[in-house]
Short mmCIF file of N, CA and C in Angstrom, two decimals:
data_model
loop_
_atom_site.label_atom_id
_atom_site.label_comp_id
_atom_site.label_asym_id
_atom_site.label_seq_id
_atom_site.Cartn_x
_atom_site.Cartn_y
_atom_site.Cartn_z
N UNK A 26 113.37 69.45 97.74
CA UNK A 26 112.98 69.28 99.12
C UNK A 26 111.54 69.73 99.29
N UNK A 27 110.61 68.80 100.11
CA UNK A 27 109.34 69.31 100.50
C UNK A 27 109.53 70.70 101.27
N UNK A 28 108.38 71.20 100.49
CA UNK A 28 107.91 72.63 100.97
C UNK A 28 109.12 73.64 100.29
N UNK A 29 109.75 73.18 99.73
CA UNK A 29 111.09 74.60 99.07
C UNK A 29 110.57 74.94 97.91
N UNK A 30 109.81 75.92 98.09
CA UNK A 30 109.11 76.14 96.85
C UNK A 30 108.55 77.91 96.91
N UNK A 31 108.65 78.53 95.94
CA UNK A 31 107.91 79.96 95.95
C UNK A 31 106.63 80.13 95.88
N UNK A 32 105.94 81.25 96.57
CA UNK A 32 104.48 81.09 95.77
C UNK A 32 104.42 83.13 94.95
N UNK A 33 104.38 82.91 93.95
CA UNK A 33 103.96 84.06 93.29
C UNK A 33 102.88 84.05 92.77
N UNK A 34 102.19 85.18 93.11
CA UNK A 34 101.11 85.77 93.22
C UNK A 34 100.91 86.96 91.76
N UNK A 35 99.79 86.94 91.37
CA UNK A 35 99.00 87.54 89.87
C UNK A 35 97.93 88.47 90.45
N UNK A 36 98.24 89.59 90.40
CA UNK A 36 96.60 90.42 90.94
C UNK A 36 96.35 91.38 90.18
N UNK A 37 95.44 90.94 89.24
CA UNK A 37 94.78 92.31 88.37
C UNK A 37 93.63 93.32 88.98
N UNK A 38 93.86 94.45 89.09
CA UNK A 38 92.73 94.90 90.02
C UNK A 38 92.33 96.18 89.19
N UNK A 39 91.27 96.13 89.84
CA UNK A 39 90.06 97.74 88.71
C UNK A 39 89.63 98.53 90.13
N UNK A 40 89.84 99.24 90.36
CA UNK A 40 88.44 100.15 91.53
C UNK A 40 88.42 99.28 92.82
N UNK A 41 89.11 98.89 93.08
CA UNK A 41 89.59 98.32 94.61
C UNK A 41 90.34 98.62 95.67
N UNK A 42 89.78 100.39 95.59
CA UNK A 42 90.67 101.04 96.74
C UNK A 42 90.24 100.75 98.11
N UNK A 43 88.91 100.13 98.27
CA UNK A 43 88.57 99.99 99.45
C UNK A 43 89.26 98.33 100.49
N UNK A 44 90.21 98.11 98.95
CA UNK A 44 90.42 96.33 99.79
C UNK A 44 91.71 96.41 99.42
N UNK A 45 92.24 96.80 98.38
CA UNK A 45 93.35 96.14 97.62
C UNK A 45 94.77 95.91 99.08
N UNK A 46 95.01 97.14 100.08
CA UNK A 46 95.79 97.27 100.46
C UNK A 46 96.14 96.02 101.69
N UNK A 47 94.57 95.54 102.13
CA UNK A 47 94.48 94.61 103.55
C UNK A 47 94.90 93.26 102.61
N UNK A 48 94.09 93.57 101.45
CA UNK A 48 94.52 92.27 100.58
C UNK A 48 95.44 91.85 100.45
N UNK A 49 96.51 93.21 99.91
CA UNK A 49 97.96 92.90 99.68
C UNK A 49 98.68 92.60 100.79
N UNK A 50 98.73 93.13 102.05
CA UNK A 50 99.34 92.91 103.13
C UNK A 50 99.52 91.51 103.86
N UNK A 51 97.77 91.34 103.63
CA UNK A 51 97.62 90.07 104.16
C UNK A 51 97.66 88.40 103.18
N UNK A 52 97.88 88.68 101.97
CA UNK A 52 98.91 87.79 101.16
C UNK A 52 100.51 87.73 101.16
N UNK A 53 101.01 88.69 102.03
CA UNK A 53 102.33 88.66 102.29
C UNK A 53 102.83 87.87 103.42
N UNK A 54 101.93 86.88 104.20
CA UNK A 54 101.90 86.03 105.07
C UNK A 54 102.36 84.98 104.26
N UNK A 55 102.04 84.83 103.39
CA UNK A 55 102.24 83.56 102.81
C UNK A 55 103.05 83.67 101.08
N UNK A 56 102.78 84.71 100.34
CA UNK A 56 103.41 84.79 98.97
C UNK A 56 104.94 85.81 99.12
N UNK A 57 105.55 85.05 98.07
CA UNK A 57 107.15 85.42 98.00
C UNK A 57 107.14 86.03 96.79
N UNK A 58 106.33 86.77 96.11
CA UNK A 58 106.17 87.82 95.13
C UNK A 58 104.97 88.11 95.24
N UNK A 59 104.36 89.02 94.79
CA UNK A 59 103.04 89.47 94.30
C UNK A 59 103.06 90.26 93.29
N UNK A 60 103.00 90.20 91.75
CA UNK A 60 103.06 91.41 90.59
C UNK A 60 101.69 91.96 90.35
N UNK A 61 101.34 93.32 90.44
CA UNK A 61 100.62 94.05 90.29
C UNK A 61 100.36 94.34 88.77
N UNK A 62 99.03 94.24 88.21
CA UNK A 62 98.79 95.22 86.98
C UNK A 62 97.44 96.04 87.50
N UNK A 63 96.98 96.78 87.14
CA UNK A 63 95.83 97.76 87.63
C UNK A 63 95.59 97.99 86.09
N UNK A 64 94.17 97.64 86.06
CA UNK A 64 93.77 97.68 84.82
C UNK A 64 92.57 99.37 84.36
N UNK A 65 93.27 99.62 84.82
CA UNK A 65 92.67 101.34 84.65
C UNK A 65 91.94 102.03 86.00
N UNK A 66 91.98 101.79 87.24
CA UNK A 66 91.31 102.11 88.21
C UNK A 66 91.15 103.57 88.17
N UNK A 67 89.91 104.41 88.53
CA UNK A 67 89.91 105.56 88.51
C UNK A 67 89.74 106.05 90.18
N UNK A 68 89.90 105.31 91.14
CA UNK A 68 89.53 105.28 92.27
C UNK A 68 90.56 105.49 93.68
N UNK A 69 91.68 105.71 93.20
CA UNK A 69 92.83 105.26 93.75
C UNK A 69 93.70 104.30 94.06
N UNK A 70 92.78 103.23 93.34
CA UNK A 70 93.98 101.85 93.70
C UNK A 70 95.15 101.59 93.40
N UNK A 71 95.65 102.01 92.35
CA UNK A 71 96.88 102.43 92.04
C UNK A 71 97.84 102.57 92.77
N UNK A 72 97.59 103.86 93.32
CA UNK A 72 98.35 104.45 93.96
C UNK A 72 98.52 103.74 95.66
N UNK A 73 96.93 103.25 95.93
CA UNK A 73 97.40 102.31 97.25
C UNK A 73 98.25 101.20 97.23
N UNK A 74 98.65 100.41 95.87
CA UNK A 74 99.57 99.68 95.65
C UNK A 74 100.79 100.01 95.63
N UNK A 75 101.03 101.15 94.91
CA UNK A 75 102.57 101.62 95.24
C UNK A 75 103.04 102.02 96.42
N UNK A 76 101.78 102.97 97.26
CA UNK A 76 101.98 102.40 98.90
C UNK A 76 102.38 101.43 99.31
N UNK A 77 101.59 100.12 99.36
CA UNK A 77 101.95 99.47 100.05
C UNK A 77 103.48 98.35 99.81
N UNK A 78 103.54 98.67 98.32
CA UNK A 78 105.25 97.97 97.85
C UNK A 78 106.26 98.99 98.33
N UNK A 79 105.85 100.45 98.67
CA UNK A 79 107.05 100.69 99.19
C UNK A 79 107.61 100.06 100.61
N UNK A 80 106.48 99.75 100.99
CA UNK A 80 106.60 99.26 102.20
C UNK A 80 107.46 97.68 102.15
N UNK A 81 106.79 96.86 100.98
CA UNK A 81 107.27 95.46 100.83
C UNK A 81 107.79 95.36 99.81
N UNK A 82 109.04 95.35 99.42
CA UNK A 82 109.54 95.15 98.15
C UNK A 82 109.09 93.41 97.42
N UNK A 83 108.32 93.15 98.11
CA UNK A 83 107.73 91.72 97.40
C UNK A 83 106.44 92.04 96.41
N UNK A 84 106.23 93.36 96.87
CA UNK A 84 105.18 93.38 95.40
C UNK A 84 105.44 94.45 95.20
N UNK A 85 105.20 94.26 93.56
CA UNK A 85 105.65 94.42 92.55
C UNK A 85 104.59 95.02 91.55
N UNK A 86 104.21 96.45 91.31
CA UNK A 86 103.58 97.54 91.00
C UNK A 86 104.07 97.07 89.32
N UNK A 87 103.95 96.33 88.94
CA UNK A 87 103.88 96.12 87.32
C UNK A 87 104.14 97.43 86.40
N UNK A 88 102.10 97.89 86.04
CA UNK A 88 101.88 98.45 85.10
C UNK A 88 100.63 98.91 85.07
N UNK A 89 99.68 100.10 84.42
CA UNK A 89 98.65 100.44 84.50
C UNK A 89 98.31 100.21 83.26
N UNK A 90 97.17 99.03 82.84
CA UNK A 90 96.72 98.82 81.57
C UNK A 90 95.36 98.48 81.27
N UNK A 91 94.83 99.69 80.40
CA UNK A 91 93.08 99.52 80.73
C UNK A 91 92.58 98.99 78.93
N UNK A 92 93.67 98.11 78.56
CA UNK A 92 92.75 96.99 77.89
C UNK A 92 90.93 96.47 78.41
N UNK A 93 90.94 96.01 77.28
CA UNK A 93 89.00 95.45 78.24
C UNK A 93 89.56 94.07 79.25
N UNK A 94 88.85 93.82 80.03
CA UNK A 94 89.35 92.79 80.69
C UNK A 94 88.91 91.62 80.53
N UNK A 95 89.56 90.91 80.74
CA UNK A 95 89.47 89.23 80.05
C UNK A 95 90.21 88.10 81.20
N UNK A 96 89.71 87.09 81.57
CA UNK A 96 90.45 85.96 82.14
C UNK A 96 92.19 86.24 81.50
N UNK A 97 92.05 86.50 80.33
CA UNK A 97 93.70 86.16 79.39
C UNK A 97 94.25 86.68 79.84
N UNK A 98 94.25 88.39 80.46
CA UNK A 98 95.03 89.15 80.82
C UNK A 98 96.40 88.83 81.68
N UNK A 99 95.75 88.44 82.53
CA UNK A 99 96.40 87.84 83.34
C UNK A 99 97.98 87.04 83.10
N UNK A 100 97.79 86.30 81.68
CA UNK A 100 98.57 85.76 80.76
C UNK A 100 100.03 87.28 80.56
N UNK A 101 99.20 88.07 80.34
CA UNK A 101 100.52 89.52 80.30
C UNK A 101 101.53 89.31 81.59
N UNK A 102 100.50 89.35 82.59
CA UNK A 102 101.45 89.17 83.93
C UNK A 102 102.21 88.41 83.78
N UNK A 103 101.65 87.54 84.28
CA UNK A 103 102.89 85.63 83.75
C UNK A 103 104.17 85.69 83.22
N UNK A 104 103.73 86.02 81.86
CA UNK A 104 104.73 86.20 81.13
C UNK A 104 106.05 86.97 80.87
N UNK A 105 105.49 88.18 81.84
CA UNK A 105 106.25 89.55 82.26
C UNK A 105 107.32 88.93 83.24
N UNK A 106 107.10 87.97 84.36
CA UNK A 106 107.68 87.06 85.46
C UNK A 106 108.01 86.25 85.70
N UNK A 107 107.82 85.13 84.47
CA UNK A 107 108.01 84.25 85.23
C UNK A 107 108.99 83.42 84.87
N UNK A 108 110.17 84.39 84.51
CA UNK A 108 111.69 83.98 84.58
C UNK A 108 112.09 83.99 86.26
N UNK A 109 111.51 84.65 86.85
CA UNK A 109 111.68 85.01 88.31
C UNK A 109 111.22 83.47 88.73
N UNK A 110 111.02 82.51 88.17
CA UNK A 110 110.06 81.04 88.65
C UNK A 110 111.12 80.01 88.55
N UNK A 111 110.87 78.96 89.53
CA UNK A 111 112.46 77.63 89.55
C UNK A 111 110.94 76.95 89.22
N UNK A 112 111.63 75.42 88.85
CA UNK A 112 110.83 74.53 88.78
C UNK A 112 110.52 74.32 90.22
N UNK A 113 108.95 73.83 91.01
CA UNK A 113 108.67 73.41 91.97
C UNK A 113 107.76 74.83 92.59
N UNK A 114 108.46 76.18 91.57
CA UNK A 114 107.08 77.13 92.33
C UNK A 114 105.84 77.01 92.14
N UNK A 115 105.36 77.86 92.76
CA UNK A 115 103.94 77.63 92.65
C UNK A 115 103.21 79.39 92.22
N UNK A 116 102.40 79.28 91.15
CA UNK A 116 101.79 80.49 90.77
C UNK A 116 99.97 80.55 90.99
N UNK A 117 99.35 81.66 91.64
CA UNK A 117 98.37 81.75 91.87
C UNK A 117 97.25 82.91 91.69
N UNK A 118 96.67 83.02 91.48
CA UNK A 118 95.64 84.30 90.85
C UNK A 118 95.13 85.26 92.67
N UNK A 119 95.52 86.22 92.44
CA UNK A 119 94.88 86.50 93.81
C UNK A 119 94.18 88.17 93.81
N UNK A 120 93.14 87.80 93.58
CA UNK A 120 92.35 88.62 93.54
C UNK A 120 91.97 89.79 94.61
N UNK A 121 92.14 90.62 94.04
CA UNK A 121 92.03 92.01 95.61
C UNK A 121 90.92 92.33 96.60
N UNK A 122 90.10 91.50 96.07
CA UNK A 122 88.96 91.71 97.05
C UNK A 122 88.35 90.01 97.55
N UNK A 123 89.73 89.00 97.62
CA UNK A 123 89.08 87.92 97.75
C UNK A 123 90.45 87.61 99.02
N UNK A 124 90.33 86.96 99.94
CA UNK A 124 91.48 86.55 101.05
C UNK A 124 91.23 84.88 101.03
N UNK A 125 92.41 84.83 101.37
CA UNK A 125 92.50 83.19 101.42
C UNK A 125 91.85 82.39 102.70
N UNK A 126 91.13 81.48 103.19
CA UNK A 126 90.99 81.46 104.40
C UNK A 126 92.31 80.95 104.83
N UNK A 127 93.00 79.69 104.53
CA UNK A 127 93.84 78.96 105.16
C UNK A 127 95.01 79.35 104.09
N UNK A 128 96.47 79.00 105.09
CA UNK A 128 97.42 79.48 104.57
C UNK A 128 97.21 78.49 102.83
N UNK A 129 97.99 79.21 101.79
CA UNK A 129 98.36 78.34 100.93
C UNK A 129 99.57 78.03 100.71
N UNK A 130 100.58 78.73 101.06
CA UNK A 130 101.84 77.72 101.51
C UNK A 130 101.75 76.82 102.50
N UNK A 131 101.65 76.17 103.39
CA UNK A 131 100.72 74.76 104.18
C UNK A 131 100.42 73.94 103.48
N UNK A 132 99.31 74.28 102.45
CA UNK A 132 98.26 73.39 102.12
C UNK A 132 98.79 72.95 100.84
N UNK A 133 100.39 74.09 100.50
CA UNK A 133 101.18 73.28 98.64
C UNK A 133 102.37 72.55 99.47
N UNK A 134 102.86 72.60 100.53
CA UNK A 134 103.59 71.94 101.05
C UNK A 134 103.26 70.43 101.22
N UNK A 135 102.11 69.81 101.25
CA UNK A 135 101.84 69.02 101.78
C UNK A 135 101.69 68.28 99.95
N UNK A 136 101.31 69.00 98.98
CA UNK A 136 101.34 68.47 97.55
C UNK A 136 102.40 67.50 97.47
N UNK A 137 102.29 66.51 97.35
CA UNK A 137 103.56 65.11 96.35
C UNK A 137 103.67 66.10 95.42
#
């Protein structure tokens, strides 16, 4: 059925205590997971993430892993989740200091 579809969400974040939390909140408008990895933050971001999943059990405080960082990483996440995935979801990179303008559930609904 159009539009029956999940959107899970990938957010690797470093030193983004000043955003991560409006970030996370305000991707919960629209994403039906969000998995967290924090790739070594020394800043508190961490810990503002586990804040804010206590609050939303839709995200999902992964793991703290300060590998060097790479596009690939990301690939750890994925893979960690995405038995949690039906055919027809939808997976997306969402970066902690970047907001979506327009919804993206809307704009995958409308995808053939």
């Amino acid at each position: 059925m159009k539009g029956d579809f999940k959107i899970h969400a990938l957010m690797v974040c470093k030193n983004e205590a000043d955003v991560v939390s409006r970030t996370l909140k305000k991707a919960l408008s629209w994403a039906d997971a969000i998995y967290v990895m924090d790739n070594g933050s020394e800043d508190g971001t961490w810990e503002q993430v586990q804040e804010v999943a206590e609050e939303d059990l839709r995200i999902v405080p992964w793991k703290v892993d300060d590998r060097p960082f790479s596009d690939a990483i990301r690939s750890h996440v994925f893979n960690e989740f995405r038995c949690r995935s039906q055919d027809g979801d939808w997976w997306c990179r969402l970066d902690a200091d970047e907001e979506y303008v327009n919804n993206p559930r809307t704009f995958l609904a409308n995808v053939p």
